[in-house]
JSON list of C-alpha atoms in Angstrom, two decimals:
[
{"chain": "L", "resi": 1, "resn": "UNK", "atom": "CA", "xyz": [1.58, -95.06, 181.35]},
{"chain": "L", "resi": 2, "resn": "UNK", "atom": "CA", "xyz": [4.46, -96.40, 183.35]},
{"chain": "L", "resi": 3, "resn": "UNK", "atom": "CA", "xyz": [3.41, -94.70, 186.77]},
{"chain": "L", "resi": 4, "resn": "UNK", "atom": "CA", "xyz": [5.95, -95.08, 189.29]},
{"chain": "L", "resi": 5, "resn": "UNK", "atom": "CA", "xyz": [9.12, -97.19, 188.30]},
{"chain": "L", "resi": 6, "resn": "UNK", "atom": "CA", "xyz": [11.61, -98.28, 190.72]},
{"chain": "L", "resi": 7, "resn": "UNK", "atom": "CA", "xyz": [15.14, -99.96, 190.00]},
{"chain": "L", "resi": 8, "resn": "UNK", "atom": "CA", "xyz": [16.47, -102.41, 190.81]},
{"chain": "L", "resi": 9, "resn": "UNK", "atom": "CA", "xyz": [13.82, -104.85, 191.56]},
{"chain": "L", "resi": 10, "resn": "UNK", "atom": "CA", "xyz": [15.96, -107.19, 193.77]},
{"chain": "L", "resi": 11, "resn": "UNK", "atom": "CA", "xyz": [19.47, -106.31, 195.11]},
{"chain": "L", "resi": 12, "resn": "UNK", "atom": "CA", "xyz": [21.92, -108.35, 197.45]},
{"chain": "L", "resi": 13, "resn": "UNK", "atom": "CA", "xyz": [24.41, -106.32, 199.31]},
{"chain": "L", "resi": 14, "resn": "UNK", "atom": "CA", "xyz": [27.11, -107.12, 201.82]},
{"chain": "L", "resi": 15, "resn": "UNK", "atom": "CA", "xyz": [27.30, -105.17, 204.93]},
{"chain": "L", "resi": 16, "resn": "UNK", "atom": "CA", "xyz": [29.10, -101.81, 204.62]},
{"chain": "L", "resi": 17, "resn": "UNK", "atom": "CA", "xyz": [28.22, -101.48, 200.74]},
{"chain": "L", "resi": 18, "resn": "UNK", "atom": "CA", "xyz": [26.39, -98.62, 199.53]},
{"chain": "L", "resi": 19, "resn": "UNK", "atom": "CA", "xyz": [23.89, -98.41, 196.82]},
{"chain": "L", "resi": 20, "resn": "UNK", "atom": "CA", "xyz": [21.06, -96.01, 195.54]},
{"chain": "L", "resi": 21, "resn": "UNK", "atom": "CA", "xyz": [17.59, -96.90, 194.90]},
{"chain": "L", "resi": 22, "resn": "UNK", "atom": "CA", "xyz": [16.10, -95.03, 191.82]},
{"chain": "L", "resi": 23, "resn": "UNK", "atom": "CA", "xyz": [12.45, -93.86, 191.74]},
{"chain": "L", "resi": 24, "resn": "UNK", "atom": "CA", "xyz": [10.82, -92.01, 188.93]},
{"chain": "L", "resi": 25, "resn": "UNK", "atom": "CA", "xyz": [7.27, -91.16, 188.29]},
{"chain": "L", "resi": 26, "resn": "UNK", "atom": "CA", "xyz": [5.47, -89.78, 185.11]},
{"chain": "L", "resi": 27, "resn": "UNK", "atom": "CA", "xyz": [2.22, -88.26, 186.43]},
{"chain": "L", "resi": 28, "resn": "UNK", "atom": "CA", "xyz": [3.64, -84.64, 187.45]},
{"chain": "L", "resi": 29, "resn": "UNK", "atom": "CA", "xyz": [3.09, -85.57, 191.25]},
{"chain": "L", "resi": 30, "resn": "UNK", "atom": "CA", "xyz": [4.26, -83.05, 193.59]},
{"chain": "L", "resi": 31, "resn": "UNK", "atom": "CA", "xyz": [4.89, -85.38, 196.48]},
{"chain": "L", "resi": 32, "resn": "UNK", "atom": "CA", "xyz": [7.02, -88.52, 196.74]},
{"chain": "L", "resi": 33, "resn": "UNK", "atom": "CA", "xyz": [7.54, -91.07, 199.26]},
{"chain": "L", "resi": 34, "resn": "UNK", "atom": "CA", "xyz": [9.88, -93.93, 200.12]},
{"chain": "L", "resi": 35, "resn": "UNK", "atom": "CA", "xyz": [8.58, -96.72, 202.80]},
{"chain": "L", "resi": 36, "resn": "UNK", "atom": "CA", "xyz": [10.04, -100.04, 203.95]},
{"chain": "L", "resi": 37, "resn": "UNK", "atom": "CA", "xyz": [8.16, -102.88, 204.51]},
{"chain": "L", "resi": 38, "resn": "UNK", "atom": "CA", "xyz": [8.91, -105.56, 207.01]},
{"chain": "L", "resi": 39, "resn": "UNK", "atom": "CA", "xyz": [6.57, -108.28, 208.41]},
{"chain": "L", "resi": 40, "resn": "UNK", "atom": "CA", "xyz": [4.00, -107.42, 211.23]},
{"chain": "L", "resi": 41, "resn": "UNK", "atom": "CA", "xyz": [5.33, -103.75, 210.87]},
{"chain": "L", "resi": 42, "resn": "UNK", "atom": "CA", "xyz": [3.37, -102.52, 207.98]},
{"chain": "L", "resi": 43, "resn": "UNK", "atom": "CA", "xyz": [4.88, -99.65, 205.89]},
{"chain": "L", "resi": 44, "resn": "UNK", "atom": "CA", "xyz": [6.87, -97.35, 207.67]},
{"chain": "L", "resi": 45, "resn": "UNK", "atom": "CA", "xyz": [7.98, -93.89, 206.01]},
{"chain": "L", "resi": 46, "resn": "UNK", "atom": "CA", "xyz": [11.55, -93.37, 205.58]},
{"chain": "L", "resi": 47, "resn": "UNK", "atom": "CA", "xyz": [11.68, -90.08, 203.88]},
{"chain": "L", "resi": 48, "resn": "UNK", "atom": "CA", "xyz": [9.27, -87.90, 201.80]},
{"chain": "L", "resi": 49, "resn": "UNK", "atom": "CA", "xyz": [9.32, -85.01, 199.54]},
{"chain": "L", "resi": 50, "resn": "UNK", "atom": "CA", "xyz": [6.18, -82.73, 199.63]},
{"chain": "L", "resi": 51, "resn": "UNK", "atom": "CA", "xyz": [7.45, -80.79, 196.65]},
{"chain": "L", "resi": 52, "resn": "UNK", "atom": "CA", "xyz": [10.35, -80.41, 194.36]},
{"chain": "L", "resi": 53, "resn": "UNK", "atom": "CA", "xyz": [13.25, -79.25, 196.16]},
{"chain": "L", "resi": 54, "resn": "UNK", "atom": "CA", "xyz": [12.08, -80.27, 199.63]},
{"chain": "L", "resi": 55, "resn": "UNK", "atom": "CA", "xyz": [12.63, -83.32, 201.82]},
{"chain": "L", "resi": 56, "resn": "UNK", "atom": "CA", "xyz": [11.55, -84.42, 205.18]},
{"chain": "L", "resi": 57, "resn": "UNK", "atom": "CA", "xyz": [12.40, -87.33, 207.48]},
{"chain": "L", "resi": 58, "resn": "UNK", "atom": "CA", "xyz": [9.86, -89.85, 208.23]},
{"chain": "L", "resi": 59, "resn": "UNK", "atom": "CA", "xyz": [9.56, -92.31, 210.87]},
{"chain": "L", "resi": 60, "resn": "UNK", "atom": "CA", "xyz": [12.73, -94.56, 210.19]},
{"chain": "L", "resi": 61, "resn": "UNK", "atom": "CA", "xyz": [15.36, -92.17, 208.51]},
{"chain": "L", "resi": 62, "resn": "UNK", "atom": "CA", "xyz": [18.38, -93.42, 210.09]},
{"chain": "L", "resi": 63, "resn": "UNK", "atom": "CA", "xyz": [20.86, -95.02, 207.88]},
{"chain": "L", "resi": 64, "resn": "UNK", "atom": "CA", "xyz": [19.50, -93.45, 204.73]},
{"chain": "L", "resi": 65, "resn": "UNK", "atom": "CA", "xyz": [19.58, -90.18, 202.67]},
{"chain": "L", "resi": 66, "resn": "UNK", "atom": "CA", "xyz": [17.45, -89.11, 199.80]},
{"chain": "L", "resi": 67, "resn": "UNK", "atom": "CA", "xyz": [17.49, -86.51, 196.86]},
{"chain": "L", "resi": 68, "resn": "UNK", "atom": "CA", "xyz": [14.75, -85.00, 195.12]},
{"chain": "L", "resi": 69, "resn": "UNK", "atom": "CA", "xyz": [16.57, -84.83, 191.70]},
{"chain": "L", "resi": 70, "resn": "UNK", "atom": "CA", "xyz": [13.80, -83.05, 189.84]},
{"chain": "L", "resi": 71, "resn": "UNK", "atom": "CA", "xyz": [9.99, -83.35, 190.07]},
{"chain": "L", "resi": 72, "resn": "UNK", "atom": "CA", "xyz": [9.97, -86.67, 188.45]},
{"chain": "L", "resi": 73, "resn": "UNK", "atom": "CA", "xyz": [12.68, -88.52, 190.30]},
{"chain": "L", "resi": 74, "resn": "UNK", "atom": "CA", "xyz": [13.21, -89.29, 194.23]},
{"chain": "L", "resi": 75, "resn": "UNK", "atom": "CA", "xyz": [16.23, -91.59, 194.80]},
{"chain": "L", "resi": 76, "resn": "UNK", "atom": "CA", "xyz": [17.00, -93.36, 198.25]},
{"chain": "L", "resi": 77, "resn": "UNK", "atom": "CA", "xyz": [20.69, -93.92, 199.37]},
{"chain": "L", "resi": 78, "resn": "UNK", "atom": "CA", "xyz": [21.94, -96.42, 201.91]},
{"chain": "L", "resi": 79, "resn": "UNK", "atom": "CA", "xyz": [25.82, -95.08, 202.47]},
{"chain": "L", "resi": 80, "resn": "UNK", "atom": "CA", "xyz": [26.82, -98.30, 204.64]},
{"chain": "L", "resi": 81, "resn": "UNK", "atom": "CA", "xyz": [24.32, -100.99, 204.29]},
{"chain": "L", "resi": 82, "resn": "UNK", "atom": "CA", "xyz": [23.34, -103.04, 207.65]},
{"chain": "L", "resi": 83, "resn": "UNK", "atom": "CA", "xyz": [21.34, -106.41, 207.91]},
{"chain": "L", "resi": 84, "resn": "UNK", "atom": "CA", "xyz": [18.90, -104.45, 209.65]},
{"chain": "L", "resi": 85, "resn": "UNK", "atom": "CA", "xyz": [18.19, -102.89, 206.60]},
{"chain": "L", "resi": 86, "resn": "UNK", "atom": "CA", "xyz": [17.23, -105.90, 204.64]},
{"chain": "L", "resi": 87, "resn": "UNK", "atom": "CA", "xyz": [13.55, -105.16, 203.62]},
{"chain": "L", "resi": 88, "resn": "UNK", "atom": "CA", "xyz": [11.17, -104.36, 200.75]},
{"chain": "L", "resi": 89, "resn": "UNK", "atom": "CA", "xyz": [11.34, -100.74, 199.66]},
{"chain": "L", "resi": 90, "resn": "UNK", "atom": "CA", "xyz": [8.54, -99.00, 198.09]},
{"chain": "L", "resi": 91, "resn": "UNK", "atom": "CA", "xyz": [8.68, -95.68, 196.32]},
{"chain": "L", "resi": 92, "resn": "UNK", "atom": "CA", "xyz": [5.19, -93.76, 196.04]},
{"chain": "L", "resi": 93, "resn": "UNK", "atom": "CA", "xyz": [3.91, -90.56, 194.56]},
{"chain": "L", "resi": 94, "resn": "UNK", "atom": "CA", "xyz": [0.84, -88.75, 195.04]},
{"chain": "L", "resi": 95, "resn": "UNK", "atom": "CA", "xyz": [-0.53, -85.04, 193.64]},
{"chain": "L", "resi": 96, "resn": "UNK", "atom": "CA", "xyz": [-1.14, -83.97, 197.58]},
{"chain": "L", "resi": 97, "resn": "UNK", "atom": "CA", "xyz": [-1.25, -85.95, 200.73]},
{"chain": "L", "resi": 98, "resn": "UNK", "atom": "CA", "xyz": [-4.90, -85.87, 200.33]},
{"chain": "L", "resi": 99, "resn": "UNK", "atom": "CA", "xyz": [-4.92, -87.75, 196.77]},
{"chain": "L", "resi": 100, "resn": "UNK", "atom": "CA", "xyz": [-4.41, -91.27, 195.95]},
{"chain": "L", "resi": 101, "resn": "UNK", "atom": "CA", "xyz": [-0.89, -92.47, 196.37]},
{"chain": "L", "resi": 102, "resn": "UNK", "atom": "CA", "xyz": [0.43, -94.76, 193.21]},
{"chain": "L", "resi": 103, "resn": "UNK", "atom": "CA", "xyz": [3.31, -97.17, 194.12]},
{"chain": "L", "resi": 104, "resn": "UNK", "atom": "CA", "xyz": [6.11, -98.96, 192.56]},
{"chain": "L", "resi": 105, "resn": "UNK", "atom": "CA", "xyz": [6.46, -102.61, 192.32]},
{"chain": "L", "resi": 106, "resn": "UNK", "atom": "CA", "xyz": [9.11, -102.50, 195.14]},
{"chain": "L", "resi": 107, "resn": "UNK", "atom": "CA", "xyz": [12.80, -103.22, 195.58]},
{"chain": "L", "resi": 108, "resn": "UNK", "atom": "CA", "xyz": [13.71, -106.47, 197.55]},
{"chain": "L", "resi": 109, "resn": "UNK", "atom": "CA", "xyz": [17.11, -105.72, 199.48]},
{"chain": "L", "resi": 110, "resn": "UNK", "atom": "CA", "xyz": [19.02, -108.27, 201.23]},
{"chain": "L", "resi": 111, "resn": "UNK", "atom": "CA", "xyz": [21.94, -107.21, 203.14]},
{"chain": "L", "resi": 112, "resn": "UNK", "atom": "CA", "xyz": [24.34, -110.03, 204.29]},
{"chain": "A", "resi": 1, "resn": "UNK", "atom": "CA", "xyz": [1.56, -87.97, 215.82]},
{"chain": "A", "resi": 2, "resn": "UNK", "atom": "CA", "xyz": [-0.57, -90.00, 213.84]},
{"chain": "A", "resi": 3, "resn": "UNK", "atom": "CA", "xyz": [-0.99, -93.78, 214.72]},
{"chain": "A", "resi": 4, "resn": "UNK", "atom": "CA", "xyz": [-2.84, -96.29, 212.74]},
{"chain": "A", "resi": 5, "resn": "UNK", "atom": "CA", "xyz": [-3.30, -99.78, 214.28]},
{"chain": "A", "resi": 6, "resn": "UNK", "atom": "CA", "xyz": [-4.67, -102.84, 212.49]},
{"chain": "A", "resi": 7, "resn": "UNK", "atom": "CA", "xyz": [-4.87, -106.64, 213.31]},
{"chain": "A", "resi": 8, "resn": "UNK", "atom": "CA", "xyz": [-2.60, -108.75, 211.58]},
{"chain": "A", "resi": 9, "resn": "UNK", "atom": "CA", "xyz": [-4.57, -111.59, 210.38]},
{"chain": "A", "resi": 10, "resn": "UNK", "atom": "CA", "xyz": [-8.19, -112.63, 209.15]},
{"chain": "A", "resi": 11, "resn": "UNK", "atom": "CA", "xyz": [-9.45, -115.75, 207.77]},
{"chain": "A", "resi": 12, "resn": "UNK", "atom": "CA", "xyz": [-12.89, -116.49, 206.15]},
{"chain": "A", "resi": 13, "resn": "UNK", "atom": "CA", "xyz": [-14.51, -118.92, 204.03]},
{"chain": "A", "resi": 14, "resn": "UNK", "atom": "CA", "xyz": [-15.46, -118.05, 200.39]},
{"chain": "A", "resi": 15, "resn": "UNK", "atom": "CA", "xyz": [-18.80, -116.50, 200.09]},
{"chain": "A", "resi": 16, "resn": "UNK", "atom": "CA", "xyz": [-18.76, -115.07, 203.61]},
{"chain": "A", "resi": 17, "resn": "UNK", "atom": "CA", "xyz": [-18.36, -111.57, 204.63]},
{"chain": "A", "resi": 18, "resn": "UNK", "atom": "CA", "xyz": [-14.97, -110.02, 205.63]},
{"chain": "A", "resi": 19, "resn": "UNK", "atom": "CA", "xyz": [-14.63, -106.90, 208.11]},
{"chain": "A", "resi": 20, "resn": "UNK", "atom": "CA", "xyz": [-11.10, -105.51, 208.48]},
{"chain": "A", "resi": 21, "resn": "UNK", "atom": "CA", "xyz": [-11.01, -103.08, 211.36]},
{"chain": "A", "resi": 22, "resn": "UNK", "atom": "CA", "xyz": [-8.69, -100.13, 211.96]},
{"chain": "A", "resi": 23, "resn": "UNK", "atom": "CA", "xyz": [-8.14, -97.39, 214.70]},
{"chain": "A", "resi": 24, "resn": "UNK", "atom": "CA", "xyz": [-6.38, -93.99, 214.18]},
{"chain": "A", "resi": 25, "resn": "UNK", "atom": "CA", "xyz": [-5.34, -91.36, 216.65]},
{"chain": "A", "resi": 26, "resn": "UNK", "atom": "CA", "xyz": [-5.77, -88.28, 214.71]},
{"chain": "A", "resi": 27, "resn": "UNK", "atom": "CA", "xyz": [-9.10, -87.25, 213.91]},
{"chain": "A", "resi": 28, "resn": "UNK", "atom": "CA", "xyz": [-8.09, -84.05, 211.43]},
{"chain": "A", "resi": 29, "resn": "UNK", "atom": "CA", "xyz": [-7.40, -86.15, 208.48]},
{"chain": "A", "resi": 30, "resn": "UNK", "atom": "CA", "xyz": [-9.65, -85.09, 205.72]},
{"chain": "A", "resi": 31, "resn": "UNK", "atom": "CA", "xyz": [-9.87, -88.58, 204.10]},
{"chain": "A", "resi": 32, "resn": "UNK", "atom": "CA", "xyz": [-9.14, -92.19, 205.28]},
{"chain": "A", "resi": 33, "resn": "UNK", "atom": "CA", "xyz": [-7.93, -94.74, 202.62]},
{"chain": "A", "resi": 34, "resn": "UNK", "atom": "CA", "xyz": [-7.86, -98.51, 202.31]},
{"chain": "A", "resi": 35, "resn": "UNK", "atom": "CA", "xyz": [-5.18, -100.05, 200.04]},
{"chain": "A", "resi": 36, "resn": "UNK", "atom": "CA", "xyz": [-4.75, -103.42, 198.67]},
{"chain": "A", "resi": 37, "resn": "UNK", "atom": "CA", "xyz": [-1.37, -105.31, 198.38]},
{"chain": "A", "resi": 38, "resn": "UNK", "atom": "CA", "xyz": [-1.41, -108.49, 196.11]},
{"chain": "A", "resi": 39, "resn": "UNK", "atom": "CA", "xyz": [1.44, -110.97, 196.72]},
{"chain": "A", "resi": 40, "resn": "UNK", "atom": "CA", "xyz": [4.66, -109.44, 195.17]},
{"chain": "A", "resi": 41, "resn": "UNK", "atom": "CA", "xyz": [2.91, -106.11, 194.19]},
{"chain": "A", "resi": 42, "resn": "UNK", "atom": "CA", "xyz": [2.88, -102.75, 195.26]},
{"chain": "A", "resi": 43, "resn": "UNK", "atom": "CA", "xyz": [-0.37, -101.30, 196.86]},
{"chain": "A", "resi": 44, "resn": "UNK", "atom": "CA", "xyz": [-3.30, -100.10, 195.13]},
{"chain": "A", "resi": 45, "resn": "UNK", "atom": "CA", "xyz": [-5.93, -97.63, 196.14]},
{"chain": "A", "resi": 46, "resn": "UNK", "atom": "CA", "xyz": [-9.12, -99.79, 197.15]},
{"chain": "A", "resi": 47, "resn": "UNK", "atom": "CA", "xyz": [-11.44, -97.21, 198.37]},
{"chain": "A", "resi": 48, "resn": "UNK", "atom": "CA", "xyz": [-11.45, -94.13, 200.44]},
{"chain": "A", "resi": 49, "resn": "UNK", "atom": "CA", "xyz": [-13.99, -92.08, 202.50]},
{"chain": "A", "resi": 50, "resn": "UNK", "atom": "CA", "xyz": [-14.37, -88.25, 203.54]},
{"chain": "A", "resi": 51, "resn": "UNK", "atom": "CA", "xyz": [-13.90, -87.61, 206.98]},
{"chain": "A", "resi": 52, "resn": "UNK", "atom": "CA", "xyz": [-17.35, -86.11, 207.01]},
{"chain": "A", "resi": 53, "resn": "UNK", "atom": "CA", "xyz": [-19.04, -89.28, 205.75]},
{"chain": "A", "resi": 54, "resn": "UNK", "atom": "CA", "xyz": [-20.20, -92.31, 208.30]},
{"chain": "A", "resi": 55, "resn": "UNK", "atom": "CA", "xyz": [-20.53, -94.85, 205.24]},
{"chain": "A", "resi": 56, "resn": "UNK", "atom": "CA", "xyz": [-19.49, -95.54, 201.88]},
{"chain": "A", "resi": 57, "resn": "UNK", "atom": "CA", "xyz": [-20.63, -98.19, 199.45]},
{"chain": "A", "resi": 58, "resn": "UNK", "atom": "CA", "xyz": [-18.93, -99.35, 196.23]},
{"chain": "A", "resi": 59, "resn": "UNK", "atom": "CA", "xyz": [-20.15, -102.68, 194.72]},
{"chain": "A", "resi": 60, "resn": "UNK", "atom": "CA", "xyz": [-18.83, -105.39, 197.33]},
{"chain": "A", "resi": 61, "resn": "UNK", "atom": "CA", "xyz": [-17.06, -102.82, 199.40]},
{"chain": "A", "resi": 62, "resn": "UNK", "atom": "CA", "xyz": [-18.71, -101.13, 202.55]},
{"chain": "A", "resi": 63, "resn": "UNK", "atom": "CA", "xyz": [-16.63, -98.44, 204.53]},
{"chain": "A", "resi": 64, "resn": "UNK", "atom": "CA", "xyz": [-17.66, -97.43, 207.90]},
{"chain": "A", "resi": 65, "resn": "UNK", "atom": "CA", "xyz": [-16.17, -94.61, 209.79]},
{"chain": "A", "resi": 66, "resn": "UNK", "atom": "CA", "xyz": [-17.09, -93.78, 213.58]},
{"chain": "A", "resi": 67, "resn": "UNK", "atom": "CA", "xyz": [-15.56, -90.60, 214.23]},
{"chain": "A", "resi": 68, "resn": "UNK", "atom": "CA", "xyz": [-16.12, -90.63, 217.86]},
{"chain": "A", "resi": 69, "resn": "UNK", "atom": "CA", "xyz": [-14.48, -93.72, 218.53]},
{"chain": "A", "resi": 70, "resn": "UNK", "atom": "CA", "xyz": [-11.68, -93.29, 215.69]},
{"chain": "A", "resi": 71, "resn": "UNK", "atom": "CA", "xyz": [-12.53, -96.46, 214.05]},
{"chain": "A", "resi": 72, "resn": "UNK", "atom": "CA", "xyz": [-12.67, -97.34, 210.32]},
{"chain": "A", "resi": 73, "resn": "UNK", "atom": "CA", "xyz": [-13.59, -100.54, 208.95]},
{"chain": "A", "resi": 74, "resn": "UNK", "atom": "CA", "xyz": [-13.91, -102.26, 205.47]},
{"chain": "A", "resi": 75, "resn": "UNK", "atom": "CA", "xyz": [-16.52, -104.93, 204.89]},
{"chain": "A", "resi": 76, "resn": "UNK", "atom": "CA", "xyz": [-16.02, -107.29, 201.83]},
{"chain": "A", "resi": 77, "resn": "UNK", "atom": "CA", "xyz": [-19.46, -108.89, 200.85]},
{"chain": "A", "resi": 78, "resn": "UNK", "atom": "CA", "xyz": [-19.41, -112.44, 199.44]},
{"chain": "A", "resi": 79, "resn": "UNK", "atom": "CA", "xyz": [-15.61, -112.61, 199.54]},
{"chain": "A", "resi": 80, "resn": "UNK", "atom": "CA", "xyz": [-13.74, -114.74, 196.89]},
{"chain": "A", "resi": 81, "resn": "UNK", "atom": "CA", "xyz": [-10.42, -116.49, 196.67]},
{"chain": "A", "resi": 82, "resn": "UNK", "atom": "CA", "xyz": [-9.16, -113.43, 194.47]},
{"chain": "A", "resi": 83, "resn": "UNK", "atom": "CA", "xyz": [-9.76, -111.08, 197.55]},
{"chain": "A", "resi": 84, "resn": "UNK", "atom": "CA", "xyz": [-6.78, -112.81, 199.50]},
{"chain": "A", "resi": 85, "resn": "UNK", "atom": "CA", "xyz": [-4.28, -110.03, 199.83]},
{"chain": "A", "resi": 86, "resn": "UNK", "atom": "CA", "xyz": [-2.99, -107.54, 202.69]},
{"chain": "A", "resi": 87, "resn": "UNK", "atom": "CA", "xyz": [-5.20, -104.61, 203.26]},
{"chain": "A", "resi": 88, "resn": "UNK", "atom": "CA", "xyz": [-3.98, -101.44, 204.62]},
{"chain": "A", "resi": 89, "resn": "UNK", "atom": "CA", "xyz": [-5.77, -98.43, 206.27]},
{"chain": "A", "resi": 90, "resn": "UNK", "atom": "CA", "xyz": [-3.91, -95.08, 205.78]},
{"chain": "A", "resi": 91, "resn": "UNK", "atom": "CA", "xyz": [-4.49, -91.48, 207.13]},
{"chain": "A", "resi": 92, "resn": "UNK", "atom": "CA", "xyz": [-2.87, -88.22, 205.84]},
{"chain": "A", "resi": 93, "resn": "UNK", "atom": "CA", "xyz": [-1.00, -86.43, 208.65]},
{"chain": "A", "resi": 94, "resn": "UNK", "atom": "CA", "xyz": [1.18, -83.64, 208.59]},
{"chain": "A", "resi": 95, "resn": "UNK", "atom": "CA", "xyz": [2.09, -83.62, 204.89]},
{"chain": "A", "resi": 96, "resn": "UNK", "atom": "CA", "xyz": [2.72, -87.69, 205.18]},
{"chain": "A", "resi": 97, "resn": "UNK", "atom": "CA", "xyz": [0.74, -90.68, 204.35]},
{"chain": "A", "resi": 98, "resn": "UNK", "atom": "CA", "xyz": [0.77, -92.97, 207.60]},
{"chain": "A", "resi": 99, "resn": "UNK", "atom": "CA", "xyz": [-0.18, -96.57, 207.13]},
{"chain": "A", "resi": 100, "resn": "UNK", "atom": "CA", "xyz": [-1.25, -99.22, 209.57]},
{"chain": "A", "resi": 101, "resn": "UNK", "atom": "CA", "xyz": [0.34, -102.66, 209.80]},
{"chain": "A", "resi": 102, "resn": "UNK", "atom": "CA", "xyz": [-1.97, -104.41, 207.13]},
{"chain": "A", "resi": 103, "resn": "UNK", "atom": "CA", "xyz": [-4.09, -107.10, 207.80]},
{"chain": "A", "resi": 104, "resn": "UNK", "atom": "CA", "xyz": [-3.38, -110.23, 205.56]},
{"chain": "A", "resi": 105, "resn": "UNK", "atom": "CA", "xyz": [-6.90, -111.55, 204.51]},
{"chain": "A", "resi": 106, "resn": "UNK", "atom": "CA", "xyz": [-6.80, -115.44, 203.67]},
{"chain": "A", "resi": 107, "resn": "UNK", "atom": "CA", "xyz": [-9.83, -116.75, 201.91]},
{"chain": "A", "resi": 108, "resn": "UNK", "atom": "CA", "xyz": [-10.69, -120.54, 202.09]},
{"chain": "A", "resi": 109, "resn": "UNK", "atom": "CA", "xyz": [-12.47, -122.28, 199.49]}
]
């Protein structure tokens, strides 16, 4: 099984450009998450979706939007990229918040 | 809200035991988790413990939970160079999964 698939794996953006990070899971999970990982900061939750049709802000939502397109797909959009958004982004999914979360391989984003 | 804290680095010699510590603030979590991240990869679940348990052992891994002090630890016996990775503790809270900062374990031959 593919599990959680993120695209792209690497991306370089100029300040002010926009882009969408895609995430899809094939495990029929209800919950999906977007995290960013920065050195010394661990994983910080950007947005999450507890079920199809719902999205909620996490710890660091400013500058991002999300769409839970259907049960499989949860995308993250940067409308106007800033250097502070340079990070590694991870998508994850789980059946519920109390069950194992499965992670994608990550997207390494650099904003110059 | 839930706050999960870990120290950032741990260095051990091959064959020694490693102990990675974590503290959390909200005691209502049903489960507490340890995830492992190898270089260039996403996180994978390593082990977990129910909140009504004090200890869980799984081969070389021992998880200890002190609910009174809100302290969780992961002990790796006979640490190998292949155990070098970042280890995250995590707790569910409010429909979200909250992670600590991650402890980078370095195993020296």
